[in-house]
Coordinates of C-alpha atoms in Angstrom, one line a residue:
X1 CA 25.5 -78.8 209.0
X2 CA 27.4 -75.7 210.2
X3 CA 30.3 -75.9 207.6
X4 CA 30.6 -72.9 205.4
X5 CA 30.6 -73.1 201.6
X6 CA 34.4 -72.6 201.1
X7 CA 34.8 -75.5 203.6
X8 CA 32.7 -77.7 201.6
X9 CA 34.4 -76.8 198.3
X10 CA 37.6 -77.7 200.1
X11 CA 36.4 -81.0 200.9
X12 CA 35.1 -81.6 197.5
X13 CA 38.6 -80.5 196.0
X14 CA 40.4 -82.9 198.0
X15 CA 37.9 -85.7 197.3
X16 CA 38.5 -85.0 193.7
X17 CA 42.3 -84.3 193.5
X18 CA 43.6 -86.0 196.8
X19 CA 45.1 -84.5 200.0
X20 CA 48.5 -83.6 198.3
X21 CA 46.6 -81.3 195.8
X22 CA 48.8 -78.2 195.1
X23 CA 47.5 -74.7 196.2
X24 CA 46.9 -73.5 192.7
X25 CA 45.0 -76.7 191.9
X26 CA 43.0 -76.7 195.0
X27 CA 42.1 -72.9 194.5
X28 CA 40.9 -73.6 191.0
X29 CA 38.7 -76.4 192.1
X30 CA 37.2 -74.2 195.0
X31 CA 36.5 -71.3 192.4
X32 CA 34.9 -73.9 189.9
X33 CA 32.8 -75.4 192.7
X34 CA 31.7 -71.8 193.7
X35 CA 30.8 -70.9 190.1
X36 CA 28.8 -74.0 189.3
X37 CA 27.0 -73.6 192.7
X38 CA 26.1 -70.3 191.9
X39 CA 24.5 -71.2 188.6
X40 CA 22.4 -74.0 190.1
X41 CA 24.1 -76.7 188.7
X42 CA 25.3 -78.2 192.0
X43 CA 23.9 -77.5 195.5
X44 CA 25.8 -76.1 198.3
X45 CA 27.2 -79.6 199.6
X46 CA 28.4 -80.4 196.2
X47 CA 25.6 -82.7 195.1
X48 CA 23.3 -82.4 192.1
X49 CA 20.2 -80.4 192.7
X50 CA 17.3 -82.6 193.7
X51 CA 15.7 -82.5 190.3
X52 CA 14.0 -84.8 188.0
X53 CA 16.6 -86.3 185.4
X54 CA 13.9 -85.1 182.9
X55 CA 14.2 -81.4 184.0
X56 CA 14.5 -78.8 181.2
X57 CA 18.0 -78.3 179.9
X58 CA 18.1 -74.5 180.0
X59 CA 19.9 -71.8 178.0
X60 CA 20.0 -68.5 179.6
X61 CA 20.0 -65.4 177.1
X62 CA 20.9 -61.9 178.2
X63 CA 20.9 -58.9 175.8
X64 CA 21.2 -55.2 176.1
X65 CA 21.5 -52.3 173.6
X66 CA 24.5 -50.3 175.5
X67 CA 27.8 -51.6 176.2
X68 CA 27.4 -52.0 180.0
X69 CA 28.8 -55.2 181.8
X70 CA 26.5 -54.6 184.9
X71 CA 23.2 -54.9 183.1
X72 CA 24.3 -58.1 181.5
X73 CA 25.6 -59.6 184.9
X74 CA 22.2 -58.7 186.6
X75 CA 20.2 -60.4 183.9
X76 CA 22.3 -63.7 184.2
X77 CA 22.0 -63.6 188.1
X78 CA 18.2 -63.3 188.0
X79 CA 18.1 -66.1 185.4
X80 CA 20.3 -68.3 187.5
X81 CA 18.2 -67.8 190.5
X82 CA 15.0 -68.7 188.8
X83 CA 16.6 -71.8 187.4
X84 CA 17.8 -72.9 190.7
X85 CA 14.4 -72.2 192.2
X86 CA 12.8 -74.3 189.7
X87 CA 15.4 -77.2 190.2
X88 CA 16.2 -77.1 186.5
X89 CA 19.7 -77.4 184.7
X90 CA 21.6 -74.5 183.2
X91 CA 23.5 -76.0 180.1
X92 CA 24.5 -72.8 178.3
X93 CA 24.6 -69.0 178.7
X94 CA 24.6 -66.6 175.8
X95 CA 25.3 -62.8 176.2
X96 CA 24.7 -60.1 173.5
X97 CA 26.1 -56.9 174.7
X98 CA 25.7 -53.7 172.8
X99 CA 23.3 -55.5 170.7
X100 CA 19.9 -54.0 169.2
X101 CA 16.8 -56.2 169.5
X102 CA 14.9 -54.2 166.8
X103 CA 17.6 -54.8 164.2
X104 CA 18.6 -58.1 162.5
X105 CA 21.3 -59.9 164.5
X106 CA 23.9 -61.3 162.5
X107 CA 25.8 -64.8 162.3
X108 CA 28.4 -63.6 165.0
X109 CA 26.2 -62.7 167.7
X110 CA 25.4 -64.8 170.8
X111 CA 21.7 -65.1 169.5
X112 CA 22.8 -66.8 166.4
X113 CA 25.0 -69.2 168.3
X114 CA 22.1 -70.1 170.6
X115 CA 19.8 -71.0 167.8
X116 CA 22.5 -73.3 166.4
X117 CA 23.0 -74.9 169.9
X118 CA 19.2 -75.5 169.7
X119 CA 19.4 -77.1 166.4
X120 CA 22.0 -79.4 167.7
X121 CA 20.0 -80.7 170.7
X122 CA 22.0 -78.8 173.4
X123 CA 19.0 -77.5 175.3
X124 CA 15.2 -77.3 175.0
X125 CA 14.4 -74.2 177.0
X126 CA 15.3 -70.6 176.9
X127 CA 14.9 -68.3 179.9
X128 CA 15.1 -64.6 179.9
X129 CA 14.2 -61.6 182.4
X130 CA 12.0 -59.8 180.1
X131 CA 10.4 -60.2 176.6
X132 CA 12.4 -57.0 175.4
X133 CA 15.5 -59.0 176.1
X134 CA 14.6 -61.6 173.3
X135 CA 13.6 -59.2 170.6
X136 CA 11.4 -56.3 169.7
X137 CA 10.5 -58.1 166.3
X138 CA 7.8 -60.6 165.8
X139 CA 10.2 -62.1 162.9
X140 CA 12.5 -63.3 165.7
X141 CA 9.6 -64.9 167.8
X142 CA 8.6 -66.7 164.9
X143 CA 12.2 -67.8 164.5
X144 CA 12.0 -69.6 167.9
X145 CA 8.3 -70.9 167.9
X146 CA 6.7 -73.5 165.7
X147 CA 6.9 -74.3 162.9
X148 CA 10.4 -73.1 162.6
X149 CA 11.5 -74.0 166.1
X150 CA 9.9 -75.2 169.1
X151 CA 11.8 -73.7 172.0
X152 CA 10.0 -73.4 175.3
X153 CA 10.3 -69.7 176.3
X154 CA 10.2 -68.7 180.0
X155 CA 10.0 -65.0 180.8
X156 CA 10.7 -64.2 184.6
X157 CA 9.0 -60.8 185.0
X158 CA 6.0 -61.3 182.7
X159 CA 5.2 -64.7 184.0
X160 CA 5.2 -66.3 180.5
X161 CA 5.8 -69.9 179.8
X162 CA 5.1 -71.0 176.2
X163 CA 4.6 -74.5 177.5
X164 CA 1.1 -73.5 178.3
X165 CA 0.6 -70.8 175.7
X166 CA 2.7 -68.3 173.5
X167 CA -0.3 -65.9 172.9
X168 CA 0.9 -63.4 175.6
X169 CA 4.6 -63.6 174.3
X170 CA 3.5 -62.6 170.8
X171 CA 1.4 -59.8 172.0
X172 CA 4.1 -58.2 174.2
X173 CA 6.5 -58.5 171.2
X174 CA 3.8 -56.9 169.0
X175 CA 3.5 -54.1 171.3
X176 CA 7.3 -53.7 171.4
X177 CA 7.5 -53.7 167.6
X178 CA 4.9 -50.9 167.4
X179 CA 6.9 -48.9 170.0
X180 CA 9.9 -49.3 168.0
X181 CA 8.0 -48.3 164.9
X182 CA 6.6 -45.0 166.5
X183 CA 10.0 -44.1 167.9
X184 CA 11.6 -44.4 164.5
X185 CA 8.9 -42.4 162.8
X186 CA 9.4 -39.8 165.7
X187 CA 13.2 -40.0 165.2
X188 CA 12.7 -39.6 161.5
X189 CA 10.6 -36.2 162.0
X190 CA 13.1 -35.0 164.3
X191 CA 15.9 -35.7 161.9
X192 CA 13.9 -33.8 159.2
X193 CA 13.5 -30.7 161.5
X194 CA 17.2 -31.0 162.6
X195 CA 18.5 -31.1 159.0
X196 CA 16.1 -28.0 158.1
X197 CA 17.7 -26.1 161.1
X198 CA 21.3 -27.0 159.7
X199 CA 22.3 -29.1 162.4
X200 CA 24.4 -32.3 161.8
X201 CA 23.9 -35.6 162.9
X202 CA 25.5 -36.9 166.3
X203 CA 28.7 -38.6 165.7
X204 CA 32.4 -37.7 165.5
X205 CA 32.9 -34.3 163.7
X206 CA 35.3 -33.9 160.9
X207 CA 38.9 -32.7 161.6
X208 CA 38.8 -29.1 162.4
X209 CA 35.7 -29.2 164.5
X210 CA 34.7 -30.4 167.9
X211 CA 31.4 -31.7 169.2
X212 CA 29.3 -29.3 171.5
X213 CA 27.5 -31.3 174.1
X214 CA 23.9 -30.3 174.8
X215 CA 24.4 -28.6 177.9
X216 CA 27.2 -26.4 176.4
X217 CA 25.0 -25.3 173.3
X218 CA 24.2 -21.7 172.5
X219 CA 20.6 -20.5 172.0
X220 CA 20.8 -21.6 168.3
X221 CA 21.6 -25.1 169.3
X222 CA 25.1 -25.2 167.4
X223 CA 26.5 -28.7 167.4
X224 CA 30.1 -27.9 165.8
X225 CA 32.8 -25.7 167.5
X226 CA 35.8 -24.7 165.5
X227 CA 39.1 -26.4 166.8
X228 CA 41.5 -23.6 166.1
X229 CA 44.6 -26.0 165.9
X230 CA 42.9 -28.6 163.4
X231 CA 41.2 -25.8 161.5
X232 CA 44.7 -24.4 160.6
X233 CA 45.4 -27.8 159.2
X234 CA 42.3 -27.6 157.0
X235 CA 42.9 -24.0 155.7
X236 CA 46.3 -25.1 154.7
X237 CA 45.2 -28.2 152.9
X238 CA 42.7 -26.0 150.9
X239 CA 45.1 -23.2 150.2
X240 CA 48.0 -25.5 149.2
X241 CA 45.5 -27.6 147.0
X242 CA 44.1 -24.6 145.1
X243 CA 47.7 -23.3 144.6
X244 CA 48.5 -26.5 142.6
X245 CA 50.2 -28.7 145.3
X246 CA 49.8 -32.3 144.9
X247 CA 48.0 -34.4 147.7
X248 CA 51.0 -36.3 148.6
X249 CA 53.1 -33.1 149.2
X250 CA 50.4 -31.5 151.1
X251 CA 50.2 -34.7 153.3
X252 CA 53.9 -34.7 153.7
X253 CA 54.3 -31.1 154.8
X254 CA 51.7 -31.5 157.3
X255 CA 53.2 -34.7 158.8
X256 CA 56.8 -33.3 158.7
X257 CA 55.4 -30.4 160.9
X258 CA 54.2 -32.8 163.4
X259 CA 50.5 -31.9 162.7
X260 CA 48.9 -35.4 162.7
X261 CA 45.4 -36.5 162.1
X262 CA 43.0 -36.8 165.0
X263 CA 44.1 -40.3 165.4
X264 CA 47.5 -39.5 166.0
X265 CA 48.8 -40.7 162.5
X266 CA 50.5 -39.2 159.7
X267 CA 48.4 -37.6 156.9
X268 CA 48.1 -39.5 153.7
X269 CA 47.0 -38.7 150.2
X270 CA 43.5 -40.4 150.9
X271 CA 42.9 -38.3 154.1
X272 CA 43.8 -35.1 152.5
X273 CA 41.4 -36.0 149.6
X274 CA 38.5 -36.4 152.2
X275 CA 39.1 -33.1 153.6
X276 CA 39.2 -31.4 150.1
X277 CA 35.7 -33.2 149.3
X278 CA 33.9 -32.6 152.4
X279 CA 31.3 -29.8 152.2
X280 CA 31.1 -29.6 156.0
X281 CA 34.0 -27.3 156.4
X282 CA 32.0 -24.5 154.3
X283 CA 29.1 -24.9 156.6
X284 CA 27.2 -27.1 154.0
X285 CA 25.1 -30.0 155.4
X286 CA 25.0 -32.7 152.6
X287 CA 21.9 -34.9 152.1
X288 CA 21.6 -38.2 154.1
X289 CA 23.0 -41.3 152.0
X290 CA 22.1 -44.9 152.8
X291 CA 23.8 -46.5 155.6
X292 CA 27.2 -48.1 154.5
X293 CA 27.0 -46.5 151.1
X294 CA 28.5 -43.0 151.7
X295 CA 30.2 -41.6 148.8
X296 CA 31.6 -38.1 149.2
X297 CA 32.1 -37.7 145.3
X298 CA 28.3 -38.3 144.8
X299 CA 27.2 -35.1 147.2
X300 CA 25.5 -32.5 145.3
X301 CA 26.4 -29.1 146.6
X302 CA 23.2 -27.6 145.4
X303 CA 21.2 -30.1 147.6
X304 CA 23.1 -29.2 150.8
X305 CA 21.4 -27.3 153.4
X306 CA 23.2 -24.2 155.0
X307 CA 24.8 -25.3 158.3
X308 CA 24.2 -23.8 161.6
X309 CA 27.8 -23.6 162.6
X310 CA 31.0 -21.6 161.6
X311 CA 32.6 -22.3 158.3
X312 CA 36.4 -22.8 158.1
X313 CA 36.6 -22.2 154.4
X314 CA 34.5 -20.4 151.8
X315 CA 32.0 -22.0 149.6
X316 CA 34.1 -21.2 146.5
X317 CA 37.0 -23.1 147.9
X318 CA 35.0 -26.3 148.3
X319 CA 33.4 -25.9 144.8
X320 CA 36.8 -25.4 143.3
X321 CA 38.4 -28.4 145.2
X322 CA 35.5 -30.8 144.4
X323 CA 35.8 -29.7 140.8
X324 CA 39.4 -30.4 140.4
X325 CA 38.9 -33.7 142.2
X326 CA 35.9 -35.1 140.6
X327 CA 36.1 -33.5 137.4
X328 CA 32.6 -33.8 136.5
X329 CA 29.4 -31.5 136.7
X330 CA 27.3 -31.8 139.8
X331 CA 24.1 -33.8 139.7
X332 CA 21.1 -31.4 140.0
X333 CA 18.5 -34.1 140.9
X334 CA 18.4 -32.9 144.5
X335 CA 15.5 -31.0 145.9
X336 CA 17.3 -27.9 146.7
X337 CA 17.7 -25.2 144.2
X338 CA 16.3 -26.5 141.2
X339 CA 15.5 -23.1 139.6
X340 CA 17.5 -20.3 138.4
X341 CA 16.2 -17.6 140.7
X342 CA 14.8 -19.4 143.8
X343 CA 16.6 -17.8 146.8
X344 CA 18.2 -15.2 144.6
X345 CA 15.1 -13.1 143.3
X346 CA 13.4 -10.8 145.8
X347 CA 9.7 -9.6 145.9
X348 CA 9.3 -5.9 144.7
X349 CA 7.2 -5.1 147.5
X350 CA 8.6 -6.6 150.6
X351 CA 12.1 -7.5 149.4
X352 CA 11.8 -11.1 150.9
X353 CA 13.8 -13.9 148.9
X354 CA 11.3 -15.6 146.5
X355 CA 10.7 -19.4 146.8
X356 CA 10.1 -21.9 144.2
X357 CA 6.6 -23.5 143.9
X358 CA 4.3 -25.7 141.7
X359 CA 1.3 -24.1 140.2
X360 CA -1.6 -25.7 138.5
X361 CA -3.5 -24.4 135.3
X362 CA -7.2 -24.3 135.5
X363 CA -8.5 -24.6 131.9
X364 CA -12.3 -23.4 131.2
X365 CA -14.4 -25.7 129.0
X366 CA -13.8 -25.7 125.3
X367 CA -16.2 -23.9 123.1
X368 CA -18.5 -26.2 121.2
X369 CA -18.3 -28.8 124.0
X370 CA -16.0 -31.6 124.8
X371 CA -15.0 -30.3 128.2
X372 CA -12.1 -28.6 129.5
X373 CA -8.4 -29.3 128.7
X374 CA -6.6 -31.3 131.1
X375 CA -4.8 -29.2 133.8
X376 CA -1.0 -29.2 134.3
X377 CA 1.4 -28.3 136.7
X378 CA 4.1 -25.5 136.2
X379 CA 7.1 -24.2 137.9
X380 CA 6.5 -21.0 139.8
X381 CA 7.9 -18.4 142.0
X382 CA 6.0 -17.1 145.0
X383 CA 6.6 -14.5 147.7
X384 CA 6.7 -15.9 151.0
X385 CA 4.4 -13.0 152.3
X386 CA 1.8 -14.0 149.6
X387 CA 2.4 -10.9 147.2
X388 CA 2.3 -13.1 144.2
X389 CA 2.7 -16.3 142.8
X390 CA 3.9 -16.3 139.0
X391 CA 4.9 -18.6 136.4
X392 CA 8.6 -19.0 136.6
X393 CA 9.6 -20.2 133.2
X394 CA 9.1 -16.9 131.4
X395 CA 10.9 -15.1 134.0
X396 CA 13.8 -17.4 134.1
X397 CA 13.8 -17.0 130.2
X398 CA 13.8 -13.3 130.5
X399 CA 16.9 -13.1 133.0
X400 CA 18.8 -15.7 131.0
X401 CA 18.5 -13.7 128.0
X402 CA 19.4 -10.3 129.7
X403 CA 22.6 -12.2 131.1
X404 CA 23.5 -13.7 127.7
X405 CA 23.2 -10.3 126.1
X406 CA 25.3 -8.5 128.7
X407 CA 28.0 -11.1 128.5
X408 CA 28.1 -10.8 124.6
X409 CA 29.1 -7.1 125.0
X410 CA 32.6 -6.1 124.0
X411 CA 33.5 -4.9 127.6
X412 CA 32.0 -8.0 129.4
X413 CA 35.5 -9.1 130.3
X414 CA 35.6 -6.4 132.8
X415 CA 32.6 -8.1 134.6
X416 CA 34.9 -11.0 135.4
X417 CA 38.1 -9.3 135.9
X418 CA 40.5 -11.1 138.1
X419 CA 40.4 -10.0 141.7
X420 CA 43.1 -7.8 143.1
X421 CA 46.1 -10.4 143.1
X422 CA 44.9 -12.2 140.1
X423 CA 45.8 -13.0 136.5
X424 CA 44.8 -11.1 133.5
X425 CA 43.0 -14.2 131.9
X426 CA 42.1 -12.3 128.7
X427 CA 45.8 -11.7 128.1
X428 CA 46.6 -15.3 128.7
X429 CA 43.8 -16.3 126.4
X430 CA 45.2 -14.2 123.6
X431 CA 48.7 -15.7 124.1
X432 CA 47.1 -19.2 124.1
X433 CA 45.4 -18.5 120.7
X434 CA 48.5 -17.1 119.2
X435 CA 50.4 -20.5 120.3
X436 CA 47.6 -22.4 118.6
X437 CA 48.1 -20.6 115.4
X438 CA 51.7 -21.1 115.5
X439 CA 51.2 -24.9 116.0
X440 CA 48.8 -25.0 112.8
X441 CA 51.6 -23.0 111.0
X442 CA 54.0 -25.7 111.8
X443 CA 51.8 -28.4 110.5
X444 CA 51.5 -26.4 107.3
X445 CA 55.2 -25.9 107.0
X446 CA 55.8 -29.5 107.5
X447 CA 53.1 -30.3 104.8
X448 CA 54.7 -28.0 102.3
X449 CA 58.1 -29.2 103.0
X450 CA 59.4 -26.0 104.5
X451 CA 60.3 -27.6 107.7
X452 CA 61.9 -31.0 108.8
X453 CA 60.0 -33.3 110.9
X454 CA 62.8 -32.9 113.6
X455 CA 62.5 -29.1 113.7
X456 CA 58.7 -29.5 113.8
X457 CA 58.8 -31.9 116.8
X458 CA 61.2 -29.5 118.7
X459 CA 58.8 -26.7 118.1
X460 CA 55.6 -28.3 118.7
X461 CA 57.1 -29.7 122.3
X462 CA 58.0 -26.2 123.1
X463 CA 54.6 -24.8 122.1
X464 CA 52.9 -27.8 124.1
X465 CA 55.1 -26.7 127.3
X466 CA 53.9 -23.1 126.9
X467 CA 50.2 -24.0 126.5
X468 CA 50.4 -26.1 129.5
X469 CA 51.8 -23.4 131.5
X470 CA 49.0 -21.1 130.4
X471 CA 46.3 -23.6 131.0
X472 CA 47.7 -23.9 134.7
X473 CA 47.6 -20.2 135.1
X474 CA 44.1 -20.2 133.6
X475 CA 42.8 -23.0 135.9
X476 CA 44.4 -21.3 138.9
X477 CA 42.7 -18.1 137.9
X478 CA 39.3 -20.0 137.7
X479 CA 39.8 -21.6 141.0
X480 CA 40.3 -18.0 142.5
X481 CA 37.3 -16.6 140.5
X482 CA 34.8 -19.2 139.3
X483 CA 33.7 -16.7 136.6
X484 CA 37.1 -16.0 135.3
X485 CA 36.7 -18.6 132.5
X486 CA 34.0 -16.4 130.8
X487 CA 37.0 -14.5 129.6
X488 CA 37.8 -17.5 127.4
X489 CA 34.3 -17.8 125.9
X490 CA 33.5 -16.9 122.4
X491 CA 30.0 -18.2 122.2
X492 CA 28.3 -16.9 125.2
X493 CA 24.9 -18.6 124.5
X494 CA 26.7 -22.0 124.0
X495 CA 28.4 -21.4 127.2
X496 CA 25.2 -20.5 129.0
X497 CA 23.2 -23.5 127.8
X498 CA 26.2 -25.9 128.7
X499 CA 26.7 -24.3 132.1
X500 CA 25.6 -25.9 135.4
X501 CA 22.6 -24.3 137.2
X502 CA 25.0 -23.4 140.1
X503 CA 27.3 -21.6 137.7
X504 CA 24.3 -19.6 136.1
X505 CA 23.1 -18.8 139.5
X506 CA 26.6 -17.6 140.6
X507 CA 26.6 -15.3 137.5
X508 CA 23.2 -13.8 138.1
X509 CA 24.0 -13.1 141.8
X510 CA 27.2 -11.6 140.7
X511 CA 25.7 -9.3 138.1
X512 CA 22.2 -8.2 139.4
X513 CA 19.5 -8.1 141.8
X514 CA 16.2 -9.5 140.4
X515 CA 13.0 -7.9 141.6
X516 CA 9.7 -9.7 140.8
X517 CA 6.6 -7.6 140.8
X518 CA 2.8 -8.8 141.2
X519 CA 0.9 -8.6 138.0
X520 CA -2.6 -8.9 139.6
X521 CA -4.8 -11.9 140.1
X522 CA -5.7 -13.9 136.9
X523 CA -3.4 -12.2 134.6
X524 CA -0.8 -14.3 133.1
X525 CA 2.5 -13.2 131.6
X526 CA 3.7 -15.3 128.8
X527 CA 6.2 -13.4 126.8
X528 CA 9.6 -11.8 127.5
X529 CA 8.3 -8.3 126.8
X530 CA 5.6 -9.0 129.5
X531 CA 8.3 -10.3 131.9
X532 CA 10.6 -7.3 131.1
X533 CA 7.5 -4.9 132.2
X534 CA 7.0 -6.9 135.5
X535 CA 10.7 -7.8 136.6
X536 CA 13.2 -5.1 137.5
X537 CA 16.9 -5.9 137.3
X538 CA 19.2 -3.7 139.5
X539 CA 22.8 -4.1 138.0
X540 CA 25.5 -4.7 140.7
X541 CA 28.1 -5.0 138.0
X542 CA 27.5 -3.2 134.7

């Protein structure tokens, strides 16, 4: 027969719809005929393929991890050609684009729909191009093979047909599963190294930064580049918030100036708040959180890694903004900076910053028998060049006592004097105490009948307003200088005991440089006096 396929399809269309078929209907019929022929459902002459009526009813499954239509189309074409070659029947096609085979596929995927179709008796055989298109997990294979289901699986390129044996299918999937596990472990090691180097994970950077493609990175591998226009928004947000502006007002000012978010929408209080909580702006890389459970308020700044990119704001600004928004102390359960002097104190010999370490005691045997006492582990500091490793508890105790003693001196307020533009916190505190005494006097006057309730209410309301104003000024000073609050403290030791580790470390860093000396192998320092003899304190503020 010399007729072409379009001619045959037109004849079939006339046979189905009549000679007076409209052009649109005829064209639809021609297109439909071409599609079913291409899938092997009909032969080119329009007849059913010469196959046994008991031929397998086939479901074609195509999958790939990236969103690329061409790859799916090629898989479908290969499977259709194989079905036609075998003389089988295609009853359904299932496509999972941009879907991983190493992760669980949810109820909305084509994989799940295909399993439901089998359970409903729609098909009995599944055909794929490669084993990896089905899955990279043995769990999924067990989902389609006995005893759960008895789907016949045909894999074109590996020559697998489970009607004969599914041993090879399971072996190939096990190998794929092993490959996934190896890649995952390798990626985890790379992620650890990347984090230690201060590099963020790939993805959309926060407002204020642009992602640097690998081909454009500098020798340090910097991933974030400051976007000047967006960075101006970020700086304004922090500047206005720390000056006392409400979140809604900050958002409104940005939007009215036509400075929109990266998505091109107006700023909202929630988006401003996310900026103010994000440590990335201070070049601090937060610890990873479980997928789908990110909580910006749960980030511990002490557990953050210094980032390998340019900060837009200062660390003090993110500390202050988070403190105002969260209103709770940081949780110091992270692995970074668990001790007072790690990274702050230096070796007296090489001037390298000391590191925290874990030591272990080695008790000798008891006199009179009974064996040695059990060994125990202790916190230590060590020089990275190996000049010493010393018990850290007694050194921390010594430095703490020196700080407390210095802050208890009469001129300690000078150590935390407000910065150049700042507020006289000591004067504000004196005024605050005077207002509190006035408030107490009013209560006494009322109790003694020397003042009416109405007059007392007016006076108390006036005092409350003045106290609120002073508290706001003191809070602003604390935000500008995190140590300014010390001007309010009467009991320095109580303040030190209640202070967070970050606040103590900030104070030590502000007041002094701590130099730790070696004491000789086997010698133990167990007293404050011994620590004073082997630790030098160089005051930067005295």
